[in-house]
């Protein structure tokens, strides 16, 4: 590109040309990703919003505009309402247990010297495993008459529990399995965070009079882990929100709808009942929830964290 | 003081050990069942050691009389295909977002941040309709397409490239290096640990994904690992849960082994990226 | 009312003997055939090969197999609008009424009555039981020719039956008998369930329809527009469901878990698809000599069992293709094709002649457990379809049934709610 093509005089035409060249390169580099972003994210979102105000059913010939009827139906739909309640209960358990459990594990493992890598591997194992395959194992383990868990719990004085088929317990069981799979991931993230805390900070804190391990943790480790905590919190929220595999394989939303979750109901409506318009409306609401939660968390955590 | 430290160490070992047992129990059960003869699979709670080693027949059934190997091959194709496109598009774009000024940069980054909160289930419905319209359901393309875009990768690599020293870039430009060369010969090699960590995330996610394959795949020929297990469970094992567990073990193994090999690099990569 | 196409074909086929050699002499006719469930290729392909061997002038070409009956149904409805229908399709029984009504209004589907008549006066009676043939009838006309058929059967553990003082060679044929036997098993072996009838976790409403239909009830009125299980038969069915729990010691666990527990000797009797015979036999292994029995039917005159499966429908328009399609459809419902499909799947044969020794006779002698399904041929009733909201209706009903079985809802109140919610969902389409 010739320098003379710069439209207006600049004190350093070469510099301006370079700027333009860099801008062009930047646009070119970003273009493929931007195109994908439009094709895979933005365009579908627009279509989704449009679908959500129709009564479209997959394969149907005629489509009718129904305004906000789908949204209205959703909030009086008992299945959707319990799916929301179940999903929030699930998140309310998995989120704190996942974040603080991961942090506690990381702190314990971090302090180990010789056995550290062993524990790292063991706790990370469930993360890499295929949840569908492992859910089949869990179904086995939790079989009320054939699996080892029920007799074990009975021996511990819990009585004869059927963890998957009792409507009062099924959701908690799925949450525990979710936690089982998630803990190692969060632990590894926190371990990475811990190893980045400079040693001398602890010495400085010791000089300041921080005595015990707890004091050290509260005054140095925890604040330094801010960005990690934020990341872990957001990823844990989203993956807890997305609970699906275990529902499909283990309970299919039952018993008595005790494990109906948002994504499972969404899947049923969209790809099993083929109520496309209604499912689209549900998806829009799901997205609103996710955005709201992320914003909220980002706000809450950012107040205490200065992102590096 | 010493005894207190000793006590704390014992206590922490105890907690970690109990946790480790809980973490490992399903795997142990899976492996034990996979070497059990079919008729012994159920009702063997209290004699965990099989009376007869049936590992060969179970693994043989999973390997030669089921769709599991095919599903694993498909899984590999899909994961690597996705990863290749993700890296090819996300790396230069992330570099541009981090280091170059171009019109629309702010909007693009805003969209990336927004995209971080949007799981695949959100655009799934319209994407499914589009793929159906194009007659592309039940193809590798349908399995991979929605994941070509990785806002997570874009974000991660941008954070990394922001820490790349400006002086090196300037020097390279003075040496006459074009931006294309700078990305692929300077920035990307420096980002290898981050790329490694990202690859682990990406492969683990897509090898194990159930939602999207469940929707777009209908034939055995395109089954991914989770679908392979579901089909095996329903119809193909003929009630042999030993073989089913052998199949589960086979499908779980590659990622576990890969993690064992790449663990150090993965943790280092995590530390180097914005994820610390 | 005859359509032009049917008239043409009827006259052509009336000269039946003439038509078939004509096909053979002509150049090859290729039939475009559509069926559902990719795994069904394992018997569709060999059946087609046998057919082509017997009819060298006709080639069978399968379209891309669709994942299930619903998607096949959607594809046919779309194909009707764009004139891209296959020549022959195997429609799920439960979707056949809607398909036949939609397509016959557009003159795109062939009623087979004249063709059947042209085969000779006794042909239909010699080959099919009336109830089986009726599965392909819609509004009094034969649109489909049954191909695959499957209705639930009983699997039982003869050792537990014997320990309870029952006779393993004489499985009860009414539900009072079943409950008495299962209750006796529960008393004799308290840690086992007497029976398990897992409508609470089965993946369709098949078992629930069976419980209503065996008592002489139906799910829907004859025109398919309103709920018909609100009466005596429905009430009897929900009461039975509750008694399984209270009298027979049934626990509400998952379908897979039931099969597993049955296999270890932990359940006396279960009810499942005959297609699961191989799976359940393997699960049982050598633990006990597994037995099966036909589904007990309390109302011997009106009662029956819902039959899943599919029927071949002809949509070809070209006369040569029509004739070839009829040959293929006839062959599929014939004894040789039935032998191939039944031996692979465990379904019941749709053709009476298939029971002859040279076809399935020997197979049944060697596998007596497979015979129970075949004994249900003339007890076949349609697996009734609620329309587009069917899957949702099943889910609602399953939940209410679970609540009734748990005792959360009284059978009467539960049934009333089931009727109300089913009707609401049928209207909501």
Coordinates of N, CA, C and O in Angstrom, one line a residue, chain A residues 18 22-23 25-27 29-30 32-34 36-37 40-42 44-45 47-48 51 58 105 108-109 112 115 117 119-130 132-134 136-141 146-148 151 180 183 185 188-189 192 195 227-228 231 238 242 244-245 249 263 267 271 276 279-280 283 287 290-291 294 307, chain B residues 9 12-13 15-17 19-20 22-24 26-27 29-30 41-42 45 89 92-93 96 100-102 108 111 114-119 121-123 125-129 145-146 148-149 151-152 170 173 179-180 183 201 204 207-208 210-211 214-215 226 229-230 233 241 244-245 248 251-252 255-256 259-260 263 266 270-271 274-276:
Chain A
X18 N 2.0 2.7 8.9 CA 2.2 1.5 9.7 C 1.0 1.2 10.5 O 0.6 0.1 10.6
X22 N -1.1 -2.2 10.4 CA -1.3 -3.0 11.6 C -2.8 -3.2 11.8 O -3.3 -4.3 12.1
X23 N -3.6 -2.1 11.5 CA -5.0 -2.3 11.7 C -5.6 -3.3 10.7 O -6.4 -4.1 11.0
X25 N -3.9 -5.8 9.4 CA -3.5 -7.1 9.8 C -4.5 -7.6 11.0 O -4.9 -8.7 11.0
X26 N -4.7 -6.6 11.9 CA -5.6 -7.0 13.0 C -7.0 -7.4 12.5 O -7.5 -8.5 13.0
X27 N -7.5 -6.7 11.6 CA -8.8 -7.0 11.1 C -8.8 -8.4 10.4 O -9.7 -9.2 10.6
X29 N -6.7 -10.8 10.9 CA -6.5 -11.9 11.9 C -7.8 -12.2 12.6 O -8.2 -13.4 13.0
X30 N -8.6 -11.1 12.9 CA -9.8 -11.3 13.7 C -11.0 -11.8 12.9 O -11.9 -12.4 13.4
X32 N -11.7 -14.4 10.7 CA -12.3 -15.7 10.8 C -13.0 -16.0 12.1 O -14.2 -16.5 12.1
X33 N -12.4 -15.6 13.2 CA -13.0 -15.8 14.5 C -14.3 -15.0 14.5 O -15.4 -15.4 15.1
X34 N -14.3 -13.7 14.0 CA -15.5 -12.9 14.0 C -16.6 -13.5 13.2 O -17.8 -13.5 13.6
X36 N -17.0 -16.7 12.6 CA -17.6 -17.8 13.4 C -18.5 -17.3 14.5 O -19.5 -17.9 14.8
X37 N -18.1 -16.2 15.1 CA -18.9 -15.6 16.2 C -20.2 -15.3 15.7 O -21.2 -15.5 16.4
X40 N -22.1 -18.7 14.6 CA -22.4 -19.8 15.7 C -23.0 -19.2 16.9 O -23.7 -19.9 17.7
X41 N -22.8 -17.8 17.1 CA -23.4 -17.2 18.3 C -24.5 -16.2 18.0 O -25.6 -16.4 18.4
X42 N -24.1 -15.2 17.2 CA -25.0 -14.1 17.1 C -26.3 -14.4 16.2 O -27.4 -14.2 16.7
X44 N -27.6 -17.4 15.5 CA -28.5 -18.3 16.2 C -29.3 -17.6 17.3 O -30.4 -17.9 17.5
X45 N -28.6 -16.6 18.0 CA -29.4 -16.0 19.0 C -30.5 -15.2 18.5 O -31.6 -15.2 19.1
X47 N -32.1 -15.8 15.7 CA -33.1 -16.8 15.2 C -33.9 -17.3 16.5 O -35.1 -17.5 16.4
X48 N -33.1 -17.5 17.5 CA -33.7 -18.1 18.8 C -34.8 -17.1 19.3 O -35.9 -17.6 19.6
X51 N -37.8 -17.3 17.0 CA -38.5 -18.6 17.2 C -39.4 -18.5 18.5 O -40.5 -19.1 18.5
X58 N -41.0 -28.6 15.2 CA -40.0 -29.1 14.3 C -40.8 -29.9 13.2 O -41.6 -30.8 13.5
X105 N -8.9 -28.8 49.2 CA -8.0 -29.8 48.7 C -6.7 -29.3 48.2 O -5.6 -29.9 48.5
X108 N -4.4 -28.5 51.0 CA -3.8 -29.7 51.6 C -2.8 -30.4 50.7 O -1.7 -30.8 51.1
X109 N -3.1 -30.5 49.4 CA -2.2 -31.2 48.5 C -1.0 -30.3 48.3 O 0.1 -30.9 48.2
X112 N 1.7 -31.0 50.7 CA 2.4 -32.3 50.6 C 3.6 -32.2 49.7 O 3.6 -31.4 48.8
X115 N 4.0 -36.9 48.2 CA 2.7 -37.5 47.7 C 1.9 -36.5 46.8 O 0.9 -36.9 46.3
X117 N 2.1 -35.3 43.7 CA 1.6 -35.6 42.4 C 0.7 -36.8 42.4 O -0.2 -36.9 41.5
X119 N -1.7 -37.4 44.6 CA -3.0 -36.9 44.9 C -3.6 -36.1 43.8 O -4.7 -36.2 43.4
X120 N -2.7 -35.3 43.1 CA -3.1 -34.6 42.0 C -3.8 -35.5 41.0 O -4.9 -35.2 40.4
X121 N -3.1 -36.6 40.7 CA -3.6 -37.5 39.7 C -4.9 -38.1 40.1 O -5.9 -38.1 39.3
X122 N -5.0 -38.6 41.3 CA -6.2 -39.3 41.8 C -7.4 -38.3 41.8 O -8.4 -38.7 41.2
X123 N -7.2 -37.1 42.3 CA -8.4 -36.2 42.3 C -8.7 -35.7 40.9 O -9.9 -35.3 40.7
X124 N -7.8 -35.7 40.0 CA -8.1 -35.2 38.7 C -8.8 -36.3 37.8 O -9.4 -36.0 36.8
X125 N -8.6 -37.5 38.2 CA -9.1 -38.7 37.4 C -10.6 -38.5 37.0 O -10.9 -38.7 35.8
X126 N -11.5 -38.2 37.9 CA -12.9 -38.0 37.5 C -13.1 -36.9 36.5 O -14.1 -37.0 35.7
X127 N -12.2 -35.9 36.4 CA -12.4 -34.8 35.5 C -12.3 -35.3 34.1 O -13.1 -35.0 33.2
X128 N -11.3 -36.1 33.9 CA -11.0 -36.6 32.5 C -11.9 -37.7 32.1 O -12.0 -38.1 30.9
X129 N -12.6 -38.3 33.1 CA -13.4 -39.5 32.7 C -14.7 -39.1 32.0 O -15.2 -38.0 32.2
X130 N -15.2 -40.0 31.2 CA -16.4 -39.8 30.5 C -17.6 -40.0 31.4 O -17.8 -41.1 31.9
X132 N -20.7 -40.1 31.1 CA -21.7 -41.1 30.7 C -21.3 -42.5 31.1 O -22.1 -43.3 31.7
X133 N -20.0 -42.8 30.9 CA -19.5 -44.1 31.3 C -19.5 -44.3 32.8 O -20.0 -45.3 33.3
X134 N -19.1 -43.2 33.5 CA -19.0 -43.3 34.9 C -20.4 -43.3 35.6 O -20.6 -43.9 36.6
X136 N -22.9 -44.9 34.5 CA -23.3 -46.3 34.4 C -22.7 -47.0 35.6 O -23.4 -47.9 36.2
X137 N -21.5 -46.7 36.0 CA -20.9 -47.3 37.1 C -21.6 -46.9 38.4 O -21.9 -47.7 39.3
X138 N -21.9 -45.6 38.5 CA -22.6 -45.1 39.6 C -24.0 -45.8 39.8 O -24.4 -46.1 40.9
X139 N -24.7 -46.0 38.7 CA -26.0 -46.6 38.7 C -25.9 -48.0 39.4 O -26.7 -48.4 40.2
X140 N -24.8 -48.7 39.1 CA -24.5 -49.9 39.6 C -24.2 -49.9 41.1 O -24.8 -50.6 41.9
X141 N -23.3 -48.9 41.5 CA -22.9 -48.8 42.9 C -24.1 -48.4 43.7 O -24.2 -48.8 44.9
X146 N -28.4 -54.4 44.9 CA -27.2 -55.1 44.4 C -25.9 -54.3 44.5 O -24.8 -54.9 44.4
X147 N -26.0 -53.1 44.8 CA -24.8 -52.2 44.9 C -24.3 -52.2 46.3 O -25.0 -52.5 47.3
X148 N -23.0 -51.7 46.5 CA -22.4 -51.7 47.8 C -22.8 -50.5 48.7 O -22.6 -50.5 49.9
X151 N -25.9 -51.0 51.5 CA -25.5 -51.7 52.7 C -24.5 -50.9 53.5 O -24.5 -51.0 54.8
X180 N -18.3 -34.9 42.7 CA -17.2 -35.9 42.5 C -16.4 -35.6 41.2 O -15.2 -35.6 41.2
X183 N -14.5 -31.6 41.6 CA -13.6 -31.2 42.6 C -12.1 -31.1 42.1 O -11.4 -30.1 42.3
X185 N -10.9 -30.7 39.2 CA -10.7 -29.6 38.3 C -10.4 -28.3 39.0 O -9.4 -27.6 38.8
X188 N -7.0 -28.4 40.8 CA -5.9 -28.1 40.0 C -5.8 -26.6 39.7 O -4.7 -26.0 39.7
X189 N -6.9 -25.9 39.4 CA -6.9 -24.5 39.2 C -6.3 -23.8 40.4 O -5.5 -22.9 40.3
X192 N -2.6 -24.2 40.7 CA -1.9 -23.3 39.9 C -1.8 -21.9 40.5 O -0.8 -21.3 40.5
X195 N 0.7 -21.9 43.5 CA 2.1 -21.9 43.2 C 2.6 -20.5 42.6 O 3.8 -20.3 42.5
X227 N -8.2 -13.7 41.6 CA -8.6 -14.0 40.2 C -8.9 -15.5 40.0 O -9.9 -15.8 39.2
X228 N -8.1 -16.4 40.6 CA -8.4 -17.8 40.5 C -9.8 -18.1 41.0 O -10.6 -18.8 40.4
X231 N -12.4 -17.0 38.6 CA -12.5 -18.0 37.4 C -13.2 -19.2 37.9 O -14.1 -19.7 37.2
X238 N -21.3 -22.2 35.8 CA -21.9 -22.6 34.5 C -21.9 -24.1 34.4 O -23.0 -24.7 33.9
X242 N -25.3 -26.5 33.9 CA -25.5 -27.3 32.7 C -25.7 -28.8 33.0 O -25.6 -29.6 32.2
X244 N -26.6 -32.3 33.0 CA -27.4 -32.9 32.0 C -27.1 -34.4 31.9 O -28.0 -35.3 32.0
X245 N -25.8 -34.8 31.7 CA -25.5 -36.2 31.5 C -26.0 -37.1 32.5 O -26.6 -38.2 32.2
X249 N -28.7 -40.2 32.0 CA -28.3 -41.6 32.1 C -29.0 -42.2 33.4 O -29.4 -43.4 33.4
X263 N -31.7 -27.8 31.7 CA -31.2 -28.3 30.4 C -31.9 -29.6 30.0 O -32.2 -29.8 28.8
X267 N -34.0 -29.9 26.7 CA -33.8 -31.0 25.7 C -35.0 -31.7 25.4 O -35.3 -32.0 24.2
X271 N -36.0 -31.3 21.6 CA -35.6 -32.4 20.7 C -36.3 -33.7 21.0 O -36.0 -34.7 20.4
X276 N -40.5 -26.5 19.2 CA -39.3 -25.7 19.0 C -39.5 -24.3 19.5 O -38.6 -23.7 20.2
X279 N -39.4 -24.2 23.3 CA -38.0 -24.5 23.7 C -37.1 -23.3 23.5 O -36.2 -23.0 24.3
X280 N -37.4 -22.6 22.4 CA -36.6 -21.4 22.1 C -36.8 -20.3 23.2 O -35.8 -19.7 23.7
X283 N -34.9 -21.3 26.2 CA -33.5 -21.0 26.0 C -33.1 -19.6 26.3 O -32.1 -19.3 26.9
X287 N -30.5 -18.3 29.0 CA -29.4 -17.4 28.7 C -29.5 -16.1 29.7 O -28.4 -15.7 30.2
X290 N -28.0 -17.1 33.0 CA -26.6 -17.2 33.0 C -25.9 -15.9 32.9 O -24.9 -15.6 33.7
X291 N -26.4 -15.0 32.1 CA -25.8 -13.6 32.0 C -25.9 -12.9 33.3 O -24.9 -12.3 33.9
X294 N -23.5 -14.4 35.9 CA -22.1 -14.0 35.7 C -21.8 -12.6 36.0 O -20.8 -12.3 36.7
X307 N -7.9 -7.4 39.3 CA -7.5 -8.3 38.3 C -6.2 -7.9 37.7 O -6.0 -6.8 37.3
Chain B
X9 N -0.2 -32.9 60.0 CA 0.2 -33.6 58.8 C -0.6 -34.9 58.7 O -1.1 -35.3 57.7
X12 N -4.2 -34.2 57.7 CA -4.4 -33.8 56.3 C -4.2 -35.0 55.5 O -4.9 -35.2 54.5
X13 N -3.3 -35.9 55.8 CA -3.2 -37.2 55.1 C -4.5 -38.0 55.2 O -4.9 -38.5 54.2
X15 N -7.5 -36.9 55.7 CA -8.6 -36.3 54.9 C -8.3 -36.6 53.4 O -9.2 -37.1 52.7
X16 N -7.1 -36.4 53.0 CA -6.8 -36.7 51.6 C -7.0 -38.1 51.2 O -7.5 -38.4 50.1
X17 N -6.6 -39.0 52.1 CA -6.8 -40.5 51.8 C -8.2 -40.9 51.6 O -8.6 -41.6 50.7
X19 N -10.7 -38.9 50.9 CA -11.2 -38.3 49.7 C -10.7 -39.2 48.5 O -11.5 -39.4 47.6
X20 N -9.5 -39.6 48.5 CA -8.9 -40.4 47.4 C -9.7 -41.7 47.2 O -10.0 -42.1 46.1
X22 N -12.8 -42.2 47.9 CA -14.1 -41.9 47.3 C -13.9 -41.6 45.8 O -14.8 -42.0 45.0
X23 N -12.9 -40.9 45.5 CA -12.6 -40.5 44.1 C -12.4 -41.8 43.3 O -12.9 -41.9 42.1
X24 N -11.6 -42.7 43.8 CA -11.2 -43.9 43.1 C -12.2 -45.0 43.0 O -12.2 -45.8 42.1
X26 N -15.3 -45.6 42.1 CA -16.0 -46.0 40.9 C -15.0 -46.6 39.9 O -15.4 -47.5 39.1
X27 N -13.8 -46.1 39.8 CA -12.9 -46.6 38.8 C -12.5 -48.1 39.2 O -12.4 -48.9 38.3
X29 N -14.2 -50.2 40.9 CA -15.4 -51.0 40.6 C -15.5 -51.3 39.1 O -15.8 -52.4 38.7
X30 N -15.3 -50.3 38.3 CA -15.4 -50.4 36.9 C -14.4 -51.5 36.4 O -14.7 -52.4 35.7
X41 N -21.6 -60.6 37.6 CA -21.5 -59.2 37.7 C -22.4 -58.6 38.8 O -22.0 -57.9 39.6
X42 N -23.7 -59.2 38.8 CA -24.6 -58.7 39.9 C -24.6 -59.6 41.0 O -24.4 -60.8 40.9
X45 N -21.5 -58.1 45.6 CA -21.0 -57.0 46.4 C -20.0 -57.5 47.5 O -19.0 -56.8 47.7
X89 N -8.1 -20.4 14.2 CA -8.8 -19.1 14.2 C -8.6 -18.3 15.5 O -8.5 -17.1 15.4
X92 N -4.6 -16.2 16.0 CA -4.4 -14.9 15.4 C -5.4 -13.9 15.9 O -5.0 -12.7 16.2
X93 N -6.6 -14.3 16.1 CA -7.6 -13.3 16.6 C -7.3 -12.8 18.0 O -7.4 -11.6 18.3
X96 N -4.5 -10.4 17.7 CA -5.0 -9.1 17.3 C -5.8 -8.4 18.4 O -5.6 -7.2 18.6
X100 N -3.1 -5.5 18.6 CA -3.3 -4.6 17.4 C -4.5 -3.8 17.6 O -5.5 -4.3 18.1
X101 N -4.5 -2.6 17.0 CA -5.7 -1.7 17.0 C -6.4 -1.9 15.7 O -5.7 -1.7 14.7
X102 N -7.6 -2.3 15.7 CA -8.3 -2.3 14.5 C -9.8 -2.0 14.8 O -10.2 -2.1 15.9
X108 N -15.7 -6.7 19.4 CA -15.4 -8.1 19.3 C -15.0 -8.6 20.7 O -15.5 -9.7 21.1
X111 N -18.1 -9.0 22.8 CA -18.8 -10.2 22.4 C -18.2 -11.5 22.9 O -18.8 -12.5 23.3
X114 N -19.1 -11.8 26.5 CA -20.5 -12.2 26.5 C -20.6 -13.7 26.2 O -21.3 -14.5 26.9
X115 N -19.8 -14.1 25.2 CA -19.9 -15.5 24.7 C -19.4 -16.5 25.8 O -19.8 -17.6 25.8
X116 N -18.6 -16.0 26.7 CA -18.1 -16.9 27.8 C -19.3 -17.4 28.7 O -19.2 -18.5 29.2
X117 N -20.4 -16.7 28.7 CA -21.5 -17.1 29.5 C -22.5 -17.9 28.7 O -23.5 -18.3 29.3
X118 N -22.3 -18.1 27.4 CA -23.3 -18.8 26.6 C -22.8 -20.2 26.3 O -21.9 -20.5 25.5
X119 N -23.4 -21.2 26.9 CA -23.1 -22.6 26.6 C -23.7 -23.1 25.3 O -24.6 -22.4 24.8
X121 N -25.8 -25.1 24.6 CA -27.2 -25.4 24.6 C -28.0 -24.3 24.2 O -29.2 -24.4 23.8
X122 N -27.5 -23.1 24.2 CA -28.2 -21.9 23.8 C -28.4 -21.8 22.3 O -29.5 -21.7 21.8
X123 N -27.3 -21.8 21.6 CA -27.6 -21.7 20.1 C -27.9 -23.1 19.5 O -28.1 -23.2 18.3
X125 N -30.5 -25.0 19.3 CA -31.8 -25.2 18.5 C -31.7 -24.6 17.1 O -31.9 -25.3 16.2
X126 N -31.3 -23.3 17.0 CA -31.2 -22.8 15.6 C -30.1 -23.5 14.8 O -30.3 -23.7 13.6
X127 N -29.0 -23.9 15.5 CA -27.9 -24.6 14.7 C -28.5 -25.9 14.2 O -28.2 -26.3 13.1
X128 N -29.2 -26.6 15.1 CA -29.8 -27.8 14.6 C -30.7 -27.7 13.4 O -30.6 -28.4 12.4
X129 N -31.6 -26.6 13.5 CA -32.5 -26.4 12.4 C -31.7 -26.1 11.1 O -32.0 -26.6 10.0
X145 N -18.9 -28.4 14.0 CA -19.1 -27.0 13.6 C -19.4 -26.0 14.8 O -18.7 -25.0 14.9
X146 N -20.3 -26.3 15.7 CA -20.6 -25.3 16.7 C -19.4 -25.0 17.6 O -19.4 -24.0 18.3
X148 N -16.2 -24.8 16.5 CA -15.1 -24.1 15.9 C -14.8 -22.8 16.5 O -13.7 -22.4 16.6
X149 N -15.8 -22.2 17.0 CA -15.7 -20.9 17.7 C -15.4 -21.2 19.2 O -16.1 -22.0 19.8
X151 N -14.8 -19.0 22.4 CA -14.6 -17.7 23.1 C -13.7 -17.9 24.3 O -12.9 -17.0 24.6
X152 N -13.7 -19.1 24.9 CA -12.8 -19.4 26.0 C -11.4 -19.3 25.5 O -10.5 -18.6 26.2
X170 N 8.4 -4.9 18.7 CA 8.9 -3.8 18.0 C 10.2 -4.2 17.2 O 10.3 -3.8 16.0
X173 N 9.4 -6.1 14.2 CA 8.8 -5.3 13.1 C 9.9 -4.5 12.4 O 10.0 -4.4 11.2
X179 N 3.2 -9.1 10.3 CA 2.4 -9.5 11.5 C 2.1 -11.0 11.5 O 2.1 -11.7 12.5
X180 N 1.9 -11.5 10.3 CA 1.6 -13.0 10.1 C 2.7 -13.8 10.7 O 2.5 -14.7 11.5
X183 N 3.0 -13.6 14.5 CA 2.0 -14.4 15.2 C 2.6 -15.9 15.3 O 2.7 -16.5 16.3
X201 N -8.3 -28.7 27.9 CA -9.7 -28.3 28.2 C -10.6 -28.8 27.0 O -11.6 -29.3 27.1
X204 N -10.9 -32.7 26.5 CA -11.7 -33.3 27.5 C -13.2 -33.0 27.3 O -14.0 -33.8 27.4
X207 N -14.5 -34.8 23.9 CA -14.5 -36.3 23.9 C -15.7 -36.7 24.8 O -16.4 -37.7 24.4
X208 N -16.0 -36.0 25.8 CA -17.0 -36.4 26.8 C -18.4 -35.8 26.5 O -19.3 -36.2 27.2
X210 N -22.0 -34.9 25.6 CA -23.2 -35.8 25.3 C -24.3 -35.0 24.6 O -24.9 -35.5 23.7
X211 N -24.5 -33.8 25.1 CA -25.7 -33.0 24.6 C -25.8 -32.9 23.1 O -26.7 -33.3 22.5
X214 N -25.9 -36.2 21.0 CA -27.2 -36.8 21.2 C -28.2 -36.3 20.3 O -29.1 -37.0 19.8
X215 N -28.1 -35.0 20.0 CA -29.0 -34.3 19.1 C -28.8 -34.5 17.6 O -29.6 -34.9 16.9
X226 N -19.4 -41.0 24.2 CA -20.6 -41.2 25.1 C -21.8 -42.0 24.4 O -22.4 -42.8 25.0
X229 N -21.1 -45.6 24.4 CA -21.4 -46.3 25.6 C -22.9 -46.4 25.8 O -23.4 -47.5 26.2
X230 N -23.7 -45.4 25.5 CA -25.1 -45.5 25.6 C -25.7 -46.6 24.8 O -26.5 -47.4 25.2
X233 N -24.8 -50.0 26.2 CA -25.5 -50.2 27.4 C -26.9 -50.8 27.0 O -27.4 -51.7 27.6
X241 N -22.7 -56.9 31.5 CA -22.2 -55.7 32.1 C -20.7 -55.7 32.3 O -20.1 -54.7 32.4
X244 N -19.7 -54.2 29.2 CA -20.0 -52.8 29.2 C -19.0 -52.0 30.0 O -18.5 -51.0 29.5
X245 N -18.6 -52.6 31.1 CA -17.6 -51.9 31.9 C -16.2 -51.9 31.2 O -15.4 -50.9 31.3
X248 N -16.5 -49.1 28.9 CA -16.4 -47.8 29.7 C -14.9 -47.5 30.0 O -14.4 -46.4 29.9
X251 N -13.0 -46.4 26.9 CA -13.4 -45.0 26.5 C -12.8 -44.0 27.5 O -12.4 -42.9 27.1
X252 N -12.7 -44.4 28.7 CA -12.1 -43.4 29.7 C -10.6 -43.4 29.6 O -10.0 -42.4 30.0
X255 N -8.0 -40.4 27.8 CA -7.8 -39.1 28.4 C -7.1 -39.2 29.7 O -6.2 -38.4 30.1
X256 N -7.3 -40.3 30.5 CA -6.6 -40.5 31.7 C -5.1 -40.6 31.5 O -4.3 -40.0 32.1
X259 N -3.6 -37.4 30.4 CA -3.4 -36.5 31.5 C -2.1 -36.9 32.3 O -1.3 -36.1 32.7
X260 N -2.0 -38.2 32.5 CA -0.8 -38.7 33.3 C 0.5 -38.2 32.6 O 1.4 -37.8 33.3
X263 N 0.6 -34.0 32.6 CA 0.1 -33.3 33.8 C 1.0 -32.1 34.2 O 0.5 -31.0 34.4
X266 N 0.5 -29.3 31.9 CA -0.8 -28.7 32.0 C -0.9 -27.8 33.2 O -1.3 -26.6 33.0
X270 N -1.4 -23.8 33.0 CA -2.5 -23.0 33.7 C -1.9 -21.8 34.4 O -2.4 -20.7 34.4
X271 N -0.7 -22.1 35.1 CA -0.1 -21.0 35.8 C 0.3 -19.8 35.0 O 0.2 -18.7 35.4
X274 N -3.8 -16.5 32.1 CA -4.5 -15.6 32.9 C -5.3 -16.3 34.0 O -6.0 -15.7 34.9
X275 N -5.2 -17.7 34.1 CA -6.0 -18.4 35.0 C -5.4 -18.5 36.4 O -5.9 -19.3 37.2
X276 N -4.3 -17.8 36.6 CA -3.7 -18.0 38.0 C -4.5 -17.2 39.0 O -5.3 -16.4 38.7

